[in-house]
């Protein structure tokens, strides 16, 4: 179980969120960029709401219960 606000960064974290359909929030620095469900993840990108977000450029945060 992930806590609300917990940063996710490992492949296992992304897999857990995608399979369990737990929403994530995406930040670019301190600015909120998006929130939604993971559609795809790979070594370089995470796809949410039909947009690919770079795992190097963005921060991903768990939002269970959103």
PDB file of C-alpha atoms in Angstrom:
ATOM      1  CA  UNK A   1       0.000   0.000   0.000  1.00  0.00           C
ATOM      2  CA  UNK A   2       1.285   3.430  -0.901  1.00  0.00           C
ATOM      3  CA  UNK A   3       0.724   6.553   1.164  1.00  0.00           C
ATOM      4  CA  UNK A   4      -0.915   9.662  -0.239  1.00  0.00           C
ATOM      5  CA  UNK A   5       1.924  11.905  -1.371  1.00  0.00           C
ATOM      6  CA  UNK A   6       4.549   9.169  -1.509  1.00  0.00           C
ATOM      7  CA  UNK A   7       7.005   9.624  -4.378  1.00  0.00           C
ATOM      8  CA  UNK A   8       7.113   6.762  -6.845  1.00  0.00           C
ATOM      9  CA  UNK A   9      10.177   6.170  -9.006  1.00  0.00           C
ATOM     10  CA  UNK A  10      10.921   2.454  -9.265  1.00  0.00           C
ATOM     11  CA  UNK A  11       9.519   0.191 -12.024  1.00  0.00           C
ATOM     12  CA  UNK A  12       7.779  -1.846  -9.311  1.00  0.00           C
ATOM     13  CA  UNK A  13       6.012   1.319  -8.062  1.00  0.00           C
ATOM     14  CA  UNK A  14       4.726   2.161 -11.542  1.00  0.00           C
ATOM     15  CA  UNK A  15       3.658  -1.449 -12.130  1.00  0.00           C
ATOM     16  CA  UNK A  16       1.757  -1.555  -8.810  1.00  0.00           C
ATOM     17  CA  UNK A  17      -0.065   1.687  -9.600  1.00  0.00           C
ATOM     18  CA  UNK A  18      -0.945   0.626 -13.142  1.00  0.00           C
ATOM     19  CA  UNK A  19      -2.242  -2.835 -12.178  1.00  0.00           C
ATOM     20  CA  UNK A  20      -4.121  -1.608  -9.090  1.00  0.00           C
ATOM     21  CA  UNK A  21      -5.413   1.508 -10.890  1.00  0.00           C
ATOM     22  CA  UNK A  22      -4.122   3.872  -8.224  1.00  0.00           C
ATOM     23  CA  UNK A  23      -3.926   7.454  -9.537  1.00  0.00           C
ATOM     24  CA  UNK A  24      -0.691   9.404  -9.601  1.00  0.00           C
ATOM     25  CA  UNK A  25       0.000  13.111  -9.633  1.00  0.00           C
ATOM     26  CA  UNK A  26       2.753  14.516 -11.817  1.00  0.00           C
ATOM     27  CA  UNK A  27       4.914  17.532 -11.041  1.00  0.00           C
ATOM     28  CA  UNK A  28       7.456  19.488 -13.027  1.00  0.00           C
ATOM     29  CA  UNK A  29       9.540  20.972 -10.249  1.00  0.00           C
ATOM     30  CA  UNK A  30       6.943  22.317  -7.823  1.00  0.00           C
ATOM     31  CA  UNK A  31       4.310  22.882 -10.490  1.00  0.00           C
ATOM     32  CA  UNK A  32       1.422  20.443 -10.838  1.00  0.00           C
ATOM     33  CA  UNK A  33       1.309  19.075 -14.372  1.00  0.00           C
ATOM     34  CA  UNK A  34      -1.315  16.314 -14.390  1.00  0.00           C
ATOM     35  CA  UNK A  35      -3.150  13.663 -12.402  1.00  0.00           C
ATOM     36  CA  UNK A  36      -4.515  10.348 -13.609  1.00  0.00           C
ATOM     37  CA  UNK A  37      -3.912   6.653 -14.100  1.00  0.00           C
ATOM     38  CA  UNK A  38      -0.812   5.090 -15.623  1.00  0.00           C
ATOM     39  CA  UNK A  39      -1.560   3.732 -19.093  1.00  0.00           C
ATOM     40  CA  UNK A  40       2.026   2.667 -19.841  1.00  0.00           C
ATOM     41  CA  UNK A  41       5.470   2.967 -18.331  1.00  0.00           C
ATOM     42  CA  UNK A  42       8.941   2.217 -19.621  1.00  0.00           C
ATOM     43  CA  UNK A  43      12.560   3.035 -18.821  1.00  0.00           C
ATOM     44  CA  UNK A  44      12.227   6.598 -20.102  1.00  0.00           C
ATOM     45  CA  UNK A  45       8.548   7.588 -19.953  1.00  0.00           C
ATOM     46  CA  UNK A  46       5.261   7.200 -18.090  1.00  0.00           C
ATOM     47  CA  UNK A  47       2.036   7.640 -20.080  1.00  0.00           C
ATOM     48  CA  UNK A  48      -0.883   9.305 -18.290  1.00  0.00           C
ATOM     49  CA  UNK A  49      -3.937  10.800 -20.032  1.00  0.00           C
ATOM     50  CA  UNK A  50      -2.418  10.038 -23.476  1.00  0.00           C
ATOM     51  CA  UNK A  51       0.686  12.120 -22.643  1.00  0.00           C
ATOM     52  CA  UNK A  52       4.192  10.712 -22.239  1.00  0.00           C
ATOM     53  CA  UNK A  53       6.067  12.182 -19.260  1.00  0.00           C
ATOM     54  CA  UNK A  54       9.837  11.813 -18.976  1.00  0.00           C
ATOM     55  CA  UNK A  55      10.877   9.938 -15.843  1.00  0.00           C
ATOM     56  CA  UNK A  56      13.980  12.162 -15.690  1.00  0.00           C
ATOM     57  CA  UNK A  57      12.155  15.484 -15.994  1.00  0.00           C
ATOM     58  CA  UNK A  58       8.996  14.907 -13.912  1.00  0.00           C
ATOM     59  CA  UNK A  59       8.236  13.781 -10.360  1.00  0.00           C
ATOM     60  CA  UNK A  60       5.508  11.187  -9.782  1.00  0.00           C
ATOM     61  CA  UNK A  61       3.484  11.026  -6.575  1.00  0.00           C
ATOM     62  CA  UNK A  62       1.006   8.413  -5.379  1.00  0.00           C
ATOM     63  CA  UNK A  63      -2.585   9.639  -4.860  1.00  0.00           C
ATOM     64  CA  UNK A  64      -4.606   6.681  -3.526  1.00  0.00           C
ATOM     65  CA  UNK A  65      -8.221   7.581  -2.879  1.00  0.00           C
ATOM     66  CA  UNK A  66      -8.216  10.535  -5.283  1.00  0.00           C
TER      67      UNK A  66
END
